[in-house]
Amino acid sequence: MLTQRSRYALRAMLYLAEAPAGGPPIPMNRIAEAANVPRKFLELILADLREAGLLHSHRGKMGGYVLSRPNHLISLGEIIRVIEGPLALVPCVSRTAYRRCADCKSEAACAIRQAMARVRDETARILDGTSLADAIAEDLVAA
């Protein structure tokens, strides 16, 4: 299940993705209000996203946050990995944080591993194939 922290991150990033490209930075208070995210949590989430290179922050009276790349070049998968870590449900199928399961007799014959690898692949395909721009467009179509 997606954590509340990831949902907050996605809502904040989707809000920023709706802003006109090249527009002024959006203050954290406005993001928090529009995305319905508690400011205290948002501050930490935005810091993680900034450190991962998905956002730029600007200080000062006219400061705030902007996406570091166009919204069609940032995937939901990237955002979730920054907040949650690997998408894999078990460590033995993770591409970025592989760890052999302590109680596994044979990875090659493990039915759980094989199924979880398919889940990881499909989850990654969908999330990495869905950009912020795609998500906004889908939102508009559903409205």
mmCIF file with all atom_site columns, C-alpha atoms in Angstrom:
data_model
loop_
_atom_site.group_PDB
_atom_site.id
_atom_site.type_symbol
_atom_site.label_atom_id
_atom_site.label_alt_id
_atom_site.label_comp_id
_atom_site.label_asym_id
_atom_site.label_entity_id
_atom_site.label_seq_id
_atom_site.pdbx_PDB_ins_code
_atom_site.Cartn_x
_atom_site.Cartn_y
_atom_site.Cartn_z
_atom_site.occupancy
_atom_site.B_iso_or_equiv
_atom_site.pdbx_formal_charge
_atom_site.auth_seq_id
_atom_site.auth_comp_id
_atom_site.auth_asym_id
_atom_site.auth_atom_id
_atom_site.pdbx_PDB_model_num
ATOM 1   C CA . MET A 1 1   ? 0.000   0.000   0.000   1.00 0.00 ? 1   MET A CA 1
ATOM 2   C CA . LEU A 1 2   ? 1.083   3.512   -0.725  1.00 0.00 ? 2   LEU A CA 1
ATOM 3   C CA . THR A 1 3   ? 1.902   5.437   2.434   1.00 0.00 ? 3   THR A CA 1
ATOM 4   C CA . GLN A 1 4   ? 0.261   8.722   3.321   1.00 0.00 ? 4   GLN A CA 1
ATOM 5   C CA . ARG A 1 5   ? 3.664   10.365  2.804   1.00 0.00 ? 5   ARG A CA 1
ATOM 6   C CA . SER A 1 6   ? 3.735   9.170   -0.823  1.00 0.00 ? 6   SER A CA 1
ATOM 7   C CA . ARG A 1 7   ? 0.188   10.361  -1.421  1.00 0.00 ? 7   ARG A CA 1
ATOM 8   C CA . TYR A 1 8   ? 1.153   13.773  -0.042  1.00 0.00 ? 8   TYR A CA 1
ATOM 9   C CA . ALA A 1 9   ? 4.220   13.863  -2.301  1.00 0.00 ? 9   ALA A CA 1
ATOM 10  C CA . LEU A 1 10  ? 2.189   12.924  -5.352  1.00 0.00 ? 10  LEU A CA 1
ATOM 11  C CA . ARG A 1 11  ? -0.505  15.516  -4.600  1.00 0.00 ? 11  ARG A CA 1
ATOM 12  C CA . ALA A 1 12  ? 2.105   18.246  -4.112  1.00 0.00 ? 12  ALA A CA 1
ATOM 13  C CA . MET A 1 13  ? 3.957   17.318  -7.302  1.00 0.00 ? 13  MET A CA 1
ATOM 14  C CA . LEU A 1 14  ? 0.706   17.170  -9.291  1.00 0.00 ? 14  LEU A CA 1
ATOM 15  C CA . TYR A 1 15  ? -0.189  20.624  -8.024  1.00 0.00 ? 15  TYR A CA 1
ATOM 16  C CA . LEU A 1 16  ? 3.219   21.952  -9.073  1.00 0.00 ? 16  LEU A CA 1
ATOM 17  C CA . ALA A 1 17  ? 2.863   20.214  -12.442 1.00 0.00 ? 17  ALA A CA 1
ATOM 18  C CA . GLU A 1 18  ? -0.328  22.166  -13.122 1.00 0.00 ? 18  GLU A CA 1
ATOM 19  C CA . ALA A 1 19  ? 1.511   25.492  -12.769 1.00 0.00 ? 19  ALA A CA 1
ATOM 20  C CA . PRO A 1 20  ? 2.500   27.191  -16.023 1.00 0.00 ? 20  PRO A CA 1
ATOM 21  C CA . ALA A 1 21  ? 6.011   26.273  -17.169 1.00 0.00 ? 21  ALA A CA 1
ATOM 22  C CA . GLY A 1 22  ? 8.433   29.102  -16.467 1.00 0.00 ? 22  GLY A CA 1
ATOM 23  C CA . GLY A 1 23  ? 6.072   30.637  -13.933 1.00 0.00 ? 23  GLY A CA 1
ATOM 24  C CA . PRO A 1 24  ? 7.111   31.994  -10.552 1.00 0.00 ? 24  PRO A CA 1
ATOM 25  C CA . PRO A 1 25  ? 7.977   29.672  -7.670  1.00 0.00 ? 25  PRO A CA 1
ATOM 26  C CA . ILE A 1 26  ? 4.986   28.507  -5.652  1.00 0.00 ? 26  ILE A CA 1
ATOM 27  C CA . PRO A 1 27  ? 5.169   29.123  -1.895  1.00 0.00 ? 27  PRO A CA 1
ATOM 28  C CA . MET A 1 28  ? 4.994   26.116  0.399   1.00 0.00 ? 28  MET A CA 1
ATOM 29  C CA . ASN A 1 29  ? 1.891   27.445  2.155   1.00 0.00 ? 29  ASN A CA 1
ATOM 30  C CA . ARG A 1 30  ? 0.003   27.559  -1.132  1.00 0.00 ? 30  ARG A CA 1
ATOM 31  C CA . ILE A 1 31  ? 1.122   24.037  -2.056  1.00 0.00 ? 31  ILE A CA 1
ATOM 32  C CA . ALA A 1 32  ? 0.102   22.737  1.379   1.00 0.00 ? 32  ALA A CA 1
ATOM 33  C CA . GLU A 1 33  ? -3.334  24.313  1.146   1.00 0.00 ? 33  GLU A CA 1
ATOM 34  C CA . ALA A 1 34  ? -4.035  23.323  -2.460  1.00 0.00 ? 34  ALA A CA 1
ATOM 35  C CA . ALA A 1 35  ? -2.745  19.752  -2.062  1.00 0.00 ? 35  ALA A CA 1
ATOM 36  C CA . ASN A 1 36  ? -4.350  19.358  1.383   1.00 0.00 ? 36  ASN A CA 1
ATOM 37  C CA . VAL A 1 37  ? -1.040  18.411  3.012   1.00 0.00 ? 37  VAL A CA 1
ATOM 38  C CA . PRO A 1 38  ? -0.014  19.420  6.550   1.00 0.00 ? 38  PRO A CA 1
ATOM 39  C CA . ARG A 1 39  ? 2.751   22.034  6.217   1.00 0.00 ? 39  ARG A CA 1
ATOM 40  C CA . LYS A 1 40  ? 5.089   20.266  8.646   1.00 0.00 ? 40  LYS A CA 1
ATOM 41  C CA . PHE A 1 41  ? 5.007   17.037  6.592   1.00 0.00 ? 41  PHE A CA 1
ATOM 42  C CA . LEU A 1 42  ? 5.183   18.912  3.317   1.00 0.00 ? 42  LEU A CA 1
ATOM 43  C CA . GLU A 1 43  ? 8.385   20.662  4.341   1.00 0.00 ? 43  GLU A CA 1
ATOM 44  C CA . LEU A 1 44  ? 10.155  17.321  4.827   1.00 0.00 ? 44  LEU A CA 1
ATOM 45  C CA . ILE A 1 45  ? 8.688   15.811  1.671   1.00 0.00 ? 45  ILE A CA 1
ATOM 46  C CA . LEU A 1 46  ? 9.678   18.765  -0.490  1.00 0.00 ? 46  LEU A CA 1
ATOM 47  C CA . ALA A 1 47  ? 13.196  18.646  0.943   1.00 0.00 ? 47  ALA A CA 1
ATOM 48  C CA . ASP A 1 48  ? 13.502  14.982  -0.101  1.00 0.00 ? 48  ASP A CA 1
ATOM 49  C CA . LEU A 1 49  ? 12.168  15.730  -3.576  1.00 0.00 ? 49  LEU A CA 1
ATOM 50  C CA . ARG A 1 50  ? 14.543  18.688  -3.905  1.00 0.00 ? 50  ARG A CA 1
ATOM 51  C CA . GLU A 1 51  ? 17.536  16.591  -2.828  1.00 0.00 ? 51  GLU A CA 1
ATOM 52  C CA . ALA A 1 52  ? 16.534  13.962  -5.403  1.00 0.00 ? 52  ALA A CA 1
ATOM 53  C CA . GLY A 1 53  ? 16.610  16.625  -8.109  1.00 0.00 ? 53  GLY A CA 1
ATOM 54  C CA . LEU A 1 54  ? 12.889  16.692  -8.859  1.00 0.00 ? 54  LEU A CA 1
ATOM 55  C CA . LEU A 1 55  ? 12.342  20.224  -7.529  1.00 0.00 ? 55  LEU A CA 1
ATOM 56  C CA . HIS A 1 56  ? 14.159  23.540  -7.316  1.00 0.00 ? 56  HIS A CA 1
ATOM 57  C CA . SER A 1 57  ? 13.581  25.788  -4.344  1.00 0.00 ? 57  SER A CA 1
ATOM 58  C CA . HIS A 1 58  ? 13.939  29.562  -4.272  1.00 0.00 ? 58  HIS A CA 1
ATOM 59  C CA . ARG A 1 59  ? 14.433  31.534  -1.088  1.00 0.00 ? 59  ARG A CA 1
ATOM 60  C CA . GLY A 1 60  ? 13.083  34.909  -0.161  1.00 0.00 ? 60  GLY A CA 1
ATOM 61  C CA . LYS A 1 61  ? 9.855   36.835  -0.273  1.00 0.00 ? 61  LYS A CA 1
ATOM 62  C CA . MET A 1 62  ? 9.012   35.593  -3.764  1.00 0.00 ? 62  MET A CA 1
ATOM 63  C CA . GLY A 1 63  ? 10.425  32.140  -3.065  1.00 0.00 ? 63  GLY A CA 1
ATOM 64  C CA . GLY A 1 64  ? 8.882   28.735  -3.335  1.00 0.00 ? 64  GLY A CA 1
ATOM 65  C CA . TYR A 1 65  ? 9.152   25.576  -5.408  1.00 0.00 ? 65  TYR A CA 1
ATOM 66  C CA . VAL A 1 66  ? 9.134   24.684  -9.095  1.00 0.00 ? 66  VAL A CA 1
ATOM 67  C CA . LEU A 1 67  ? 9.625   21.409  -10.909 1.00 0.00 ? 67  LEU A CA 1
ATOM 68  C CA . SER A 1 68  ? 13.217  20.872  -11.988 1.00 0.00 ? 68  SER A CA 1
ATOM 69  C CA . ARG A 1 69  ? 12.129  19.367  -15.325 1.00 0.00 ? 69  ARG A CA 1
ATOM 70  C CA . PRO A 1 70  ? 9.070   19.649  -17.535 1.00 0.00 ? 70  PRO A CA 1
ATOM 71  C CA . ASN A 1 71  ? 6.109   17.741  -16.088 1.00 0.00 ? 71  ASN A CA 1
ATOM 72  C CA . HIS A 1 72  ? 6.184   15.186  -18.922 1.00 0.00 ? 72  HIS A CA 1
ATOM 73  C CA . LEU A 1 73  ? 9.720   14.172  -17.850 1.00 0.00 ? 73  LEU A CA 1
ATOM 74  C CA . ILE A 1 74  ? 8.913   13.318  -14.223 1.00 0.00 ? 74  ILE A CA 1
ATOM 75  C CA . SER A 1 75  ? 7.242   9.960   -13.605 1.00 0.00 ? 75  SER A CA 1
ATOM 76  C CA . LEU A 1 76  ? 5.081   8.854   -10.714 1.00 0.00 ? 76  LEU A CA 1
ATOM 77  C CA . GLY A 1 77  ? 7.560   5.997   -10.248 1.00 0.00 ? 77  GLY A CA 1
ATOM 78  C CA . GLU A 1 78  ? 10.415  8.434   -9.628  1.00 0.00 ? 78  GLU A CA 1
ATOM 79  C CA . ILE A 1 79  ? 8.430   10.291  -6.993  1.00 0.00 ? 79  ILE A CA 1
ATOM 80  C CA . ILE A 1 80  ? 7.370   7.129   -5.178  1.00 0.00 ? 80  ILE A CA 1
ATOM 81  C CA . ARG A 1 81  ? 10.942  5.750   -5.185  1.00 0.00 ? 81  ARG A CA 1
ATOM 82  C CA . VAL A 1 82  ? 12.228  8.976   -3.612  1.00 0.00 ? 82  VAL A CA 1
ATOM 83  C CA . ILE A 1 83  ? 9.676   8.739   -0.825  1.00 0.00 ? 83  ILE A CA 1
ATOM 84  C CA . GLU A 1 84  ? 9.286   4.964   -0.360  1.00 0.00 ? 84  GLU A CA 1
ATOM 85  C CA . GLY A 1 85  ? 12.429  3.427   -1.795  1.00 0.00 ? 85  GLY A CA 1
ATOM 86  C CA . PRO A 1 86  ? 12.280  0.430   -4.143  1.00 0.00 ? 86  PRO A CA 1
ATOM 87  C CA . LEU A 1 87  ? 8.970   -0.590  -5.711  1.00 0.00 ? 87  LEU A CA 1
ATOM 88  C CA . ALA A 1 88  ? 9.609   -4.309  -5.133  1.00 0.00 ? 88  ALA A CA 1
ATOM 89  C CA . LEU A 1 89  ? 7.451   -5.975  -2.486  1.00 0.00 ? 89  LEU A CA 1
ATOM 90  C CA . VAL A 1 90  ? 10.242  -8.390  -1.505  1.00 0.00 ? 90  VAL A CA 1
ATOM 91  C CA . PRO A 1 91  ? 13.957  -7.585  -1.418  1.00 0.00 ? 91  PRO A CA 1
ATOM 92  C CA . CYS A 1 92  ? 15.040  -10.495 -3.620  1.00 0.00 ? 92  CYS A CA 1
ATOM 93  C CA . VAL A 1 93  ? 13.426  -8.923  -6.701  1.00 0.00 ? 93  VAL A CA 1
ATOM 94  C CA . SER A 1 94  ? 14.485  -5.328  -6.105  1.00 0.00 ? 94  SER A CA 1
ATOM 95  C CA . ARG A 1 95  ? 16.617  -3.805  -8.846  1.00 0.00 ? 95  ARG A CA 1
ATOM 96  C CA . THR A 1 96  ? 18.019  -1.094  -6.593  1.00 0.00 ? 96  THR A CA 1
ATOM 97  C CA . ALA A 1 97  ? 18.090  -2.735  -3.147  1.00 0.00 ? 97  ALA A CA 1
ATOM 98  C CA . TYR A 1 98  ? 18.510  -6.457  -3.855  1.00 0.00 ? 98  TYR A CA 1
ATOM 99  C CA . ARG A 1 99  ? 18.891  -8.659  -0.792  1.00 0.00 ? 99  ARG A CA 1
ATOM 100 C CA . ARG A 1 100 ? 18.556  -12.411 -0.712  1.00 0.00 ? 100 ARG A CA 1
ATOM 101 C CA . CYS A 1 101 ? 15.720  -13.652 1.508   1.00 0.00 ? 101 CYS A CA 1
ATOM 102 C CA . ALA A 1 102 ? 17.195  -15.328 4.567   1.00 0.00 ? 102 ALA A CA 1
ATOM 103 C CA . ASP A 1 103 ? 14.804  -18.286 4.500   1.00 0.00 ? 103 ASP A CA 1
ATOM 104 C CA . CYS A 1 104 ? 14.947  -18.988 0.742   1.00 0.00 ? 104 CYS A CA 1
ATOM 105 C CA . LYS A 1 105 ? 16.336  -22.346 -0.342  1.00 0.00 ? 105 LYS A CA 1
ATOM 106 C CA . SER A 1 106 ? 16.512  -21.588 -4.078  1.00 0.00 ? 106 SER A CA 1
ATOM 107 C CA . GLU A 1 107 ? 15.807  -18.239 -5.711  1.00 0.00 ? 107 GLU A CA 1
ATOM 108 C CA . ALA A 1 108 ? 15.574  -19.893 -9.129  1.00 0.00 ? 108 ALA A CA 1
ATOM 109 C CA . ALA A 1 109 ? 12.797  -22.234 -7.975  1.00 0.00 ? 109 ALA A CA 1
ATOM 110 C CA . CYS A 1 110 ? 10.979  -19.821 -5.670  1.00 0.00 ? 110 CYS A CA 1
ATOM 111 C CA . ALA A 1 111 ? 7.394   -19.309 -6.871  1.00 0.00 ? 111 ALA A CA 1
ATOM 112 C CA . ILE A 1 112 ? 6.968   -16.280 -4.600  1.00 0.00 ? 112 ILE A CA 1
ATOM 113 C CA . ARG A 1 113 ? 10.026  -14.600 -6.124  1.00 0.00 ? 113 ARG A CA 1
ATOM 114 C CA . GLN A 1 114 ? 8.806   -15.298 -9.664  1.00 0.00 ? 114 GLN A CA 1
ATOM 115 C CA . ALA A 1 115 ? 5.368   -13.846 -8.947  1.00 0.00 ? 115 ALA A CA 1
ATOM 116 C CA . MET A 1 116 ? 6.782   -10.806 -7.138  1.00 0.00 ? 116 MET A CA 1
ATOM 117 C CA . ALA A 1 117 ? 9.161   -10.128 -10.039 1.00 0.00 ? 117 ALA A CA 1
ATOM 118 C CA . ARG A 1 118 ? 6.140   -9.928  -12.368 1.00 0.00 ? 118 ARG A CA 1
ATOM 119 C CA . VAL A 1 119 ? 4.368   -7.625  -9.912  1.00 0.00 ? 119 VAL A CA 1
ATOM 120 C CA . ARG A 1 120 ? 7.465   -5.406  -9.705  1.00 0.00 ? 120 ARG A CA 1
ATOM 121 C CA . ASP A 1 121 ? 7.845   -5.289  -13.480 1.00 0.00 ? 121 ASP A CA 1
ATOM 122 C CA . GLU A 1 122 ? 4.204   -4.358  -14.111 1.00 0.00 ? 122 GLU A CA 1
ATOM 123 C CA . THR A 1 123 ? 4.128   -1.836  -11.270 1.00 0.00 ? 123 THR A CA 1
ATOM 124 C CA . ALA A 1 124 ? 7.305   -0.189  -12.565 1.00 0.00 ? 124 ALA A CA 1
ATOM 125 C CA . ARG A 1 125 ? 6.006   -0.230  -16.155 1.00 0.00 ? 125 ARG A CA 1
ATOM 126 C CA . ILE A 1 126 ? 2.831   1.578   -15.170 1.00 0.00 ? 126 ILE A CA 1
ATOM 127 C CA . LEU A 1 127 ? 4.329   4.066   -12.690 1.00 0.00 ? 127 LEU A CA 1
ATOM 128 C CA . ASP A 1 128 ? 7.426   4.831   -14.765 1.00 0.00 ? 128 ASP A CA 1
ATOM 129 C CA . GLY A 1 129 ? 5.250   5.143   -17.855 1.00 0.00 ? 129 GLY A CA 1
ATOM 130 C CA . THR A 1 130 ? 2.956   7.684   -16.223 1.00 0.00 ? 130 THR A CA 1
ATOM 131 C CA . SER A 1 131 ? 4.334   11.209  -16.107 1.00 0.00 ? 131 SER A CA 1
ATOM 132 C CA . LEU A 1 132 ? 2.927   14.085  -14.108 1.00 0.00 ? 132 LEU A CA 1
ATOM 133 C CA . ALA A 1 133 ? 1.597   15.458  -17.405 1.00 0.00 ? 133 ALA A CA 1
ATOM 134 C CA . ASP A 1 134 ? -0.154  12.147  -18.112 1.00 0.00 ? 134 ASP A CA 1
ATOM 135 C CA . ALA A 1 135 ? -1.685  12.098  -14.628 1.00 0.00 ? 135 ALA A CA 1
ATOM 136 C CA . ILE A 1 136 ? -2.976  15.658  -15.004 1.00 0.00 ? 136 ILE A CA 1
ATOM 137 C CA . ALA A 1 137 ? -4.427  14.875  -18.430 1.00 0.00 ? 137 ALA A CA 1
ATOM 138 C CA . GLU A 1 138 ? -6.132  11.731  -17.057 1.00 0.00 ? 138 GLU A CA 1
ATOM 139 C CA . ASP A 1 139 ? -7.509  13.838  -14.216 1.00 0.00 ? 139 ASP A CA 1
ATOM 140 C CA . LEU A 1 140 ? -8.970  16.319  -16.708 1.00 0.00 ? 140 LEU A CA 1
ATOM 141 C CA . VAL A 1 141 ? -10.519 13.539  -18.788 1.00 0.00 ? 141 VAL A CA 1
ATOM 142 C CA . ALA A 1 142 ? -12.140 12.019  -15.678 1.00 0.00 ? 142 ALA A CA 1
ATOM 143 C CA . ALA A 1 143 ? -13.574 15.387  -14.593 1.00 0.00 ? 143 ALA A CA 1
#
